[in-house]
Short mmCIF file of C-alpha atoms in Angstrom, two decimals:
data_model
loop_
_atom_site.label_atom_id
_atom_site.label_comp_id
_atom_site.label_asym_id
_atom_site.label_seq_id
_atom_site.Cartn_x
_atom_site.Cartn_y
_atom_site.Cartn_z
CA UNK A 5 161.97 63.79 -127.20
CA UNK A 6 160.87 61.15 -129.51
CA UNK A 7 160.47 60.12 -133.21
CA UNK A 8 159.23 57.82 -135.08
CA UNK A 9 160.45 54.01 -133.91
CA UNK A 10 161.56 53.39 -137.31
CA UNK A 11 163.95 55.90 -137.59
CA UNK A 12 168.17 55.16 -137.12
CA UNK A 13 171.32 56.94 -138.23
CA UNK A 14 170.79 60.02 -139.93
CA UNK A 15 167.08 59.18 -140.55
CA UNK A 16 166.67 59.80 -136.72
CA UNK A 17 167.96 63.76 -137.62
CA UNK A 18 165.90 63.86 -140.47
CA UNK A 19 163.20 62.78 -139.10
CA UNK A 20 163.29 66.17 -136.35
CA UNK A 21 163.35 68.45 -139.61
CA UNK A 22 159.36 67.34 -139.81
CA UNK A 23 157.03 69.95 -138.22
CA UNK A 24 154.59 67.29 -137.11
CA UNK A 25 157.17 65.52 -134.33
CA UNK A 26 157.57 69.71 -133.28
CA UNK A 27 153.81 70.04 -132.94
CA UNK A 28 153.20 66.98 -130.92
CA UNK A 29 156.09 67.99 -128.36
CA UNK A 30 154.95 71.53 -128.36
CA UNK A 31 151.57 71.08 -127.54
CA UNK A 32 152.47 68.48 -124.51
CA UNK A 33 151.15 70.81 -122.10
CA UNK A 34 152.68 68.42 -119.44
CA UNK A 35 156.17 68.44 -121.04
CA UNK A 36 156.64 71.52 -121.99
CA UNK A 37 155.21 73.30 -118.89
CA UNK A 38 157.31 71.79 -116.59
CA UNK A 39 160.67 73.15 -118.66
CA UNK A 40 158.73 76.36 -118.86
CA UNK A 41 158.09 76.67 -114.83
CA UNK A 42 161.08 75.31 -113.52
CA UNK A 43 162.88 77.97 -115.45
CA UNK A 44 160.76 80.67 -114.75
CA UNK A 45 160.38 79.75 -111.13
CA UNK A 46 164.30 79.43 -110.16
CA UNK A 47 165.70 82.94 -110.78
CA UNK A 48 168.76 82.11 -108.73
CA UNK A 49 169.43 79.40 -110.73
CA UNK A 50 169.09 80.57 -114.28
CA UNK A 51 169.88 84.71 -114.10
CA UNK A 52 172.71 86.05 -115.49
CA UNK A 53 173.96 81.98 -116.67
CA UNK A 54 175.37 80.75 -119.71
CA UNK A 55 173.15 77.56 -120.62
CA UNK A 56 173.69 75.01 -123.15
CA UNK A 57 170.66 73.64 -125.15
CA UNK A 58 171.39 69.95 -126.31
CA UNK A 59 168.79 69.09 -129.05
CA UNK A 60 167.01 72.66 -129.47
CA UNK A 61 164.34 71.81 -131.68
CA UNK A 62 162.51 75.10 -132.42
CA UNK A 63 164.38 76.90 -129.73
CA UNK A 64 161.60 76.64 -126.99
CA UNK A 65 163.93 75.59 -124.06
CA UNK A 66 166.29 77.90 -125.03
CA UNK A 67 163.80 80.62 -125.41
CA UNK A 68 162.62 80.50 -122.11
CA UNK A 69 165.35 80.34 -120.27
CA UNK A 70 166.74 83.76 -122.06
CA UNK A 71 162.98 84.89 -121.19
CA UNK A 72 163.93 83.76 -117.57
CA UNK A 73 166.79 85.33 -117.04
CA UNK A 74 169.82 83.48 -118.78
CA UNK A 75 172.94 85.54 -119.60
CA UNK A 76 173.68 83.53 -122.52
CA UNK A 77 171.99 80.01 -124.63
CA UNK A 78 173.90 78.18 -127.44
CA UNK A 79 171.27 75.82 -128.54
CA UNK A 80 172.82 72.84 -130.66
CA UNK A 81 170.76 70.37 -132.53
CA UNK A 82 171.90 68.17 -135.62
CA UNK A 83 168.52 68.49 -137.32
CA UNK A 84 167.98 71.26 -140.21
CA UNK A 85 165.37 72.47 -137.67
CA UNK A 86 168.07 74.47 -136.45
CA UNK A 87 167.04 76.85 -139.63
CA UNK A 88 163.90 77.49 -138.72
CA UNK A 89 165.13 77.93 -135.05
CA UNK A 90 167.07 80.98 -136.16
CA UNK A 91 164.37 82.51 -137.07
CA UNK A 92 162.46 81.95 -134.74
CA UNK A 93 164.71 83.12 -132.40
CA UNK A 94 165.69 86.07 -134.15
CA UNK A 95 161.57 87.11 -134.50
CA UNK A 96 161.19 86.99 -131.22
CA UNK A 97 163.63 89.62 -130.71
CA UNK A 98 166.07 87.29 -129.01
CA UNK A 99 169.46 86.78 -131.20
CA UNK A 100 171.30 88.81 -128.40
CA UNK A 101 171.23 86.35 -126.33
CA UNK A 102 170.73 82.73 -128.30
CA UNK A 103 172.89 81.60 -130.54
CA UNK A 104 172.00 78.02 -132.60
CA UNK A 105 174.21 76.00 -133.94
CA UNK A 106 173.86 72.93 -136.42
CA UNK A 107 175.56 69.68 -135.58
CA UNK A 108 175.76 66.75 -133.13
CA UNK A 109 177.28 67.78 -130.50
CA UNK A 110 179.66 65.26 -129.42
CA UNK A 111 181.51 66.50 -132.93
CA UNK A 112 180.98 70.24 -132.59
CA UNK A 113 183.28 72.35 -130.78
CA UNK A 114 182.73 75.22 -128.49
CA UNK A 115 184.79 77.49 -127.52
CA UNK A 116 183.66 77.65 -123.68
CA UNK A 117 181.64 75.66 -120.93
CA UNK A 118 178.06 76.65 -119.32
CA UNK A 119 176.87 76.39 -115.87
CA UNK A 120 173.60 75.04 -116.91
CA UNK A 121 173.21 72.09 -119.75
CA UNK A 122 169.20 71.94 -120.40
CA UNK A 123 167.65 68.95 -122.57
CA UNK A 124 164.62 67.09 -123.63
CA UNK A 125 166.67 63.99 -124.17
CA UNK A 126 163.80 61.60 -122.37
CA UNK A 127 162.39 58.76 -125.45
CA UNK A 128 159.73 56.00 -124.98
CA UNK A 129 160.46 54.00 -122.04
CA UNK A 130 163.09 56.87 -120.89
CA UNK A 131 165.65 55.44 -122.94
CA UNK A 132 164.69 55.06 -126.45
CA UNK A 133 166.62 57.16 -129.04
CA UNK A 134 169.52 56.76 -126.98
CA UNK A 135 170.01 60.67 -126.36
CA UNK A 136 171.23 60.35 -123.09
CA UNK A 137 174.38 59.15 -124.15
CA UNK A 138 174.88 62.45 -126.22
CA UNK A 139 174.03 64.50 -123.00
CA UNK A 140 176.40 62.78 -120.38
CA UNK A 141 179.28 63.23 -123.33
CA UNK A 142 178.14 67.18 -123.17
CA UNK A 143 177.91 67.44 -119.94
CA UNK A 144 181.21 65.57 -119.25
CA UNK A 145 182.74 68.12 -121.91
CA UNK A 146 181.17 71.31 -121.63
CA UNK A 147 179.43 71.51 -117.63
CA UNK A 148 181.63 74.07 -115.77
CA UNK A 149 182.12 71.94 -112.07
CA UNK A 150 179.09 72.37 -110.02
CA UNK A 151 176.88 73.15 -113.02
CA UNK A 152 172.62 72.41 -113.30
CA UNK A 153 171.50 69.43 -115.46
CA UNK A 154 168.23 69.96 -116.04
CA UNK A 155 166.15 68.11 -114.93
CA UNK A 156 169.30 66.21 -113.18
CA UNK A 157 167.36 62.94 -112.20
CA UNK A 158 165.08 60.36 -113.60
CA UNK A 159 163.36 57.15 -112.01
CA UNK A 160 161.84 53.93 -114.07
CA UNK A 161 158.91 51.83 -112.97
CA UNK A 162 157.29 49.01 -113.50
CA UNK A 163 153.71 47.85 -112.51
CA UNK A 164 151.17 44.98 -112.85
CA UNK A 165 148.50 45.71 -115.60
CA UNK A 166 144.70 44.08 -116.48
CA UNK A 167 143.20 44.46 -119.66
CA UNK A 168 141.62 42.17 -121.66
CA UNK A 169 139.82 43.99 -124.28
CA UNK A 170 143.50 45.37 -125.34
CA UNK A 171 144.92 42.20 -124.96
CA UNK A 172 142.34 40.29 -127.40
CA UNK A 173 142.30 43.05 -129.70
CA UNK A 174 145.96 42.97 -130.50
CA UNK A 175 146.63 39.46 -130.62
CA UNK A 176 142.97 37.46 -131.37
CA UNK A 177 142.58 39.82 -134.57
CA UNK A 178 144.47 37.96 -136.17
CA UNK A 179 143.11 34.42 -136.10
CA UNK A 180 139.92 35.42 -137.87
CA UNK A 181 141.10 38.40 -140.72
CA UNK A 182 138.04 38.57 -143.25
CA UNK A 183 137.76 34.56 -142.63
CA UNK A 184 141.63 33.96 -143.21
CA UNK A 185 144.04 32.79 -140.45
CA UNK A 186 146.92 34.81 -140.05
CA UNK A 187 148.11 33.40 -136.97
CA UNK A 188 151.53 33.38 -137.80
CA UNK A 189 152.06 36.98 -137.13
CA UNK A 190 151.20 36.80 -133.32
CA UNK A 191 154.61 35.07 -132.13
CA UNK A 192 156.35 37.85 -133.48
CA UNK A 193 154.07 40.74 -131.63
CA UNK A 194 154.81 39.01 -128.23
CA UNK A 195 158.14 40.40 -129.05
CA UNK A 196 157.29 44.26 -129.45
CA UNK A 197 157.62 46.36 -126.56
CA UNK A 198 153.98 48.90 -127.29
CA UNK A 199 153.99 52.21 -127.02
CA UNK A 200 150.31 53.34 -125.89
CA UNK A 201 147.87 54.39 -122.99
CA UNK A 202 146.99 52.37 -120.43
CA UNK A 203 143.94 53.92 -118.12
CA UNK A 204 144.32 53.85 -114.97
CA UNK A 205 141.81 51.43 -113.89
CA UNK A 206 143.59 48.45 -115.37
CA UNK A 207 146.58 49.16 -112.96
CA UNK A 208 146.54 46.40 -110.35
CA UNK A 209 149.53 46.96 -108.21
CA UNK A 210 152.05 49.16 -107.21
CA UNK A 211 154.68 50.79 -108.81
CA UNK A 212 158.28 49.21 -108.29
CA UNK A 213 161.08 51.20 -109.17
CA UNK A 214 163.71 49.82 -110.78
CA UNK A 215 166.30 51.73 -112.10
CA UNK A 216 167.18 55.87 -111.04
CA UNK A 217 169.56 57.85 -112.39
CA UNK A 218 171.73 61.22 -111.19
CA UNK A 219 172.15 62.55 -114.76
CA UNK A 220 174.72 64.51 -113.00
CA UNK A 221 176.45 61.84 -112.44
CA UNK A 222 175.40 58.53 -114.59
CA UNK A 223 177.58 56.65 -116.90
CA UNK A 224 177.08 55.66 -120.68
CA UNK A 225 177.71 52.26 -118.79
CA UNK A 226 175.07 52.41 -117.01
CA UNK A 227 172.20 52.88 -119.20
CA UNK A 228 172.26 49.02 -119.58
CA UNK A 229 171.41 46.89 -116.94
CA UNK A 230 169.80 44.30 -115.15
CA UNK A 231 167.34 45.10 -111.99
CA UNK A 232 165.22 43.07 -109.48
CA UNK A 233 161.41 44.54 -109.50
CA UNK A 234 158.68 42.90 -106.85
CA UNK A 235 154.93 43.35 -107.62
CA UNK A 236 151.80 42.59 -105.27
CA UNK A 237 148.68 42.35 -106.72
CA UNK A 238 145.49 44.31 -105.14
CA UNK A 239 142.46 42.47 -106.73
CA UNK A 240 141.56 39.16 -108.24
CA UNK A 241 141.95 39.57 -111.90
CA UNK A 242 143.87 38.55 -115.05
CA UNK A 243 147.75 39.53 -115.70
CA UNK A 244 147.85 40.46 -119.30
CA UNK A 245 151.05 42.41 -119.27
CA UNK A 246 153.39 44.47 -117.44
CA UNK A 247 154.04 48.39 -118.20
CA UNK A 248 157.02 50.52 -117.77
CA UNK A 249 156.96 54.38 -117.34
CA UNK A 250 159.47 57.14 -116.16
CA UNK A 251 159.74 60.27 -113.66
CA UNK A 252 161.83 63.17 -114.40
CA UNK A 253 162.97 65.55 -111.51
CA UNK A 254 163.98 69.03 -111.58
CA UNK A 255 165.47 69.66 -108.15
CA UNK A 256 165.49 72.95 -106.90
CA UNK A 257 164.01 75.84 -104.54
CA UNK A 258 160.90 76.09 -106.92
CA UNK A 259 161.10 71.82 -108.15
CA UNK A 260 159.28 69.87 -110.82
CA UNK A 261 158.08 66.87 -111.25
CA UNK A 262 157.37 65.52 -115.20
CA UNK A 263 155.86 61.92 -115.14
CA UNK A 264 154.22 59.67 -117.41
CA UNK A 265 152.29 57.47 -115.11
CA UNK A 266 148.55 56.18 -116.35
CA UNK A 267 147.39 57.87 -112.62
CA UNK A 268 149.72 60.81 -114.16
CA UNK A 269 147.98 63.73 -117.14
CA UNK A 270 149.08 61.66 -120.76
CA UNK A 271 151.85 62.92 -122.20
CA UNK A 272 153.82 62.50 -125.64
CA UNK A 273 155.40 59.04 -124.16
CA UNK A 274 152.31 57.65 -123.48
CA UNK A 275 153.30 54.28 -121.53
CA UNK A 276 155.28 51.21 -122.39
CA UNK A 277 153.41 48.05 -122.37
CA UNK A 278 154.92 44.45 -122.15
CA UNK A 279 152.11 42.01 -123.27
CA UNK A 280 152.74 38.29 -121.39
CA UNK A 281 152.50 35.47 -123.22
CA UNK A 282 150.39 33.50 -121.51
CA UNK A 283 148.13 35.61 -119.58
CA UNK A 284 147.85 34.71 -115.30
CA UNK A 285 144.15 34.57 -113.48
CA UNK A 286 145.97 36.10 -110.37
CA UNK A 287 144.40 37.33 -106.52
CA UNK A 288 144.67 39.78 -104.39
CA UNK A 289 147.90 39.26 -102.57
CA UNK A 290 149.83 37.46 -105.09
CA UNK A 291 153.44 38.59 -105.71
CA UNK A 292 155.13 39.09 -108.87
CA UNK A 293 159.14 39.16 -108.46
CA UNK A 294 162.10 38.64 -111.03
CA UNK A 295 164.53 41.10 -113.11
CA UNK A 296 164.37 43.28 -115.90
CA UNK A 297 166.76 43.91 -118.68
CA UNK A 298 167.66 47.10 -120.46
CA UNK A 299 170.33 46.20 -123.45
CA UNK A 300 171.47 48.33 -126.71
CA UNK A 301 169.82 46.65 -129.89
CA UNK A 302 172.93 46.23 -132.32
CA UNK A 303 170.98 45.57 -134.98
CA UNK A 304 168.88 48.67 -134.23
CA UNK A 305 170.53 51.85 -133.72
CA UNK A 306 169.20 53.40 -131.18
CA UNK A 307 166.85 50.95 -130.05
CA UNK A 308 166.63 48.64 -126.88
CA UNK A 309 166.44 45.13 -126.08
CA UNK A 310 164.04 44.57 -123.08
CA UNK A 311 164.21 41.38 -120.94
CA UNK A 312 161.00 40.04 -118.20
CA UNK A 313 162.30 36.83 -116.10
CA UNK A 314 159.96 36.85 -113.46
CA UNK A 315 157.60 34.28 -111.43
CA UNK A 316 154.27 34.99 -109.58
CA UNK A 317 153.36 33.39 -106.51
CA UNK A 318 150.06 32.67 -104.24
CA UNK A 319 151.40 32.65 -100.43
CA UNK A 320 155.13 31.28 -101.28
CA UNK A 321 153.78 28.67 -104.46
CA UNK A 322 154.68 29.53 -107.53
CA UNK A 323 151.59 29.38 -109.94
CA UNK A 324 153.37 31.15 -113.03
CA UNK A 325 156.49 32.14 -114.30
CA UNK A 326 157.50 33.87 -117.72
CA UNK A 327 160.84 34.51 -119.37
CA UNK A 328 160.49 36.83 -122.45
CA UNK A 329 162.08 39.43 -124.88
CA UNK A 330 161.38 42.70 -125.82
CA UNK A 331 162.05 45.04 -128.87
CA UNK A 332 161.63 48.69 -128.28
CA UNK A 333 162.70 50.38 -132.06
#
């Protein structure tokens, strides 16, 4: 799920009452698909279960998985979406077996625990929003032992990315804006971590994994961190930034696979772009190794801080190196 990058404290509820963030999700063929056929596809998993909806929306997740077989959904979401949700629920002939409840649900309380916990908890850059924290307190709270979390893991990546046009478009703009300079803006947008699509032709390396996660099993504590990444470049080119996107998995005898990669169908998330400072003429061969940073913003609720340190070398010599921050609100 995502909203606006704007939005903190109860704005970020509010901001789920608006049908528009609804639509966009909804009609995310890729997202919502791959809820919709891992639940139809795992019978054994889902029939006859009691499942636990963390951020319900409009009730689709919970919908299908009543539709596929689900003794029982509470669906919980702290938006006044949860209104409409009733009814939607209730239209579709489904009360019997969903029942939606308003509030956050680290504060609710319910009176039982669920062998499945089901969520679209995934923001920009996987992390954004911070709504994995509110699922790992659910799950830790109300997951019977051996319970599902779907989808119950999720990998990050990072790759090497060429694009000039993009590059010049967000940054030279503004030397030249109806004849006035307005220079003084571009320092600041080498610190904004972009949300957008990046083709696939202007990837030009592989994807490193960095960081994967066993939302079974992960830690609020974990969900900041620091992690070595090593690029190689495949043609001769210019560097103009770096790009993160995610992988969700949905283990089981029918499995899923929801990801966000430009080789991948565009989703909702689109892709994460880190624009370099200094662009890097690089060749075919060269490496590209160093860490990157995940940190809380707390200044931003809700937000992260992301951190590049990295260097990129031509057969062991080091011909660049950057060292730059990231805001992702």
């Amino acid at each position: 799920a995502v909203v606006s990058t704007q939005s903190t404290g109860d704005h970020y509820f509010e901001s789920y009452a608006n049908y528009t963030i609804h639509a966009e999700m909804l009609e995310d063929k890729v997202r919502t698909e791959a809820y919709r056929d891992y639940i139809y596809n795992n019978k054994a998993i889902f029939d006859g279960k009691d499942v636990l909806d963390v951020g319900c929306g409009t009730g689709i997740l919970s919908m299908f998985c009543a539709v596929g077989g689900a003794g029982s959904v509470v669906a919980v979401d702290n938006s006044k979406i949860v209104q409409k949700a009733k009814s939607i629920v209730k239209s579709n002939n489904l009360s019997s077996k969903i029942n939606v409840f308003e509030g956050k649900v680290e504060e609710i309380s319910l009176d039982r625990k669920f062998d499945i916990l089901i969520s679209e908890w995934m923001g920009y850059g996987l992390l954004f929003e911070c709504m994995l924290d509110s699922i790992i307190i659910a799950r830790d709270k109300y997951l019977k032992q051996g319970g599902h979390v779907v989808p119950n893991r999720a990998s990050m990546f990072i790759t090497a990315v060429s694009d000039e046009a993009s590059y010049h478009k967000r940054f030279s703009y503004w030397n030249n804006v109806y004849g006035f300079s307005m220079s003084e803006i571009i320092p600041d947008l080498y610190n904004e971590a972009v949300v957008e699509v990046v083709g696939k032709d202007h990837i030009i390396s592989n994807h490193c994994g960095f960081k994967h996660l066993d939302i079974s099993t992960v830690k609020v504590s974990e969900l900041e961190f620091s992690r070595p990444f090593q690029l190689e470049i495949n043609t001769s080119t210019t560097l103009t930034s770096l790009l993160v996107h995610f992988t969700c998995f949905f283990d089981g005898e029918f499995s899923t696979v929801l990801e966000t990669s430009p080789e991948s169908p565009t989703t909702h998330w689109l892709q994460t772009s880190l624009y370099l400072k200094c662009p890097v003429a690089v060749c075919e061969g060269d490496v590209i190794s160093g860490l990157i940073e995940f940190n809380k913003n707390s200044n931003v609720k809700r937000g992260y801080i992301i951190r590049l340190d990295g260097v990129v070398k031509r057969e062991n010599s080091e011909i660049a190196k950057f060292d730059q921050q990231f805001y992702l609100h």
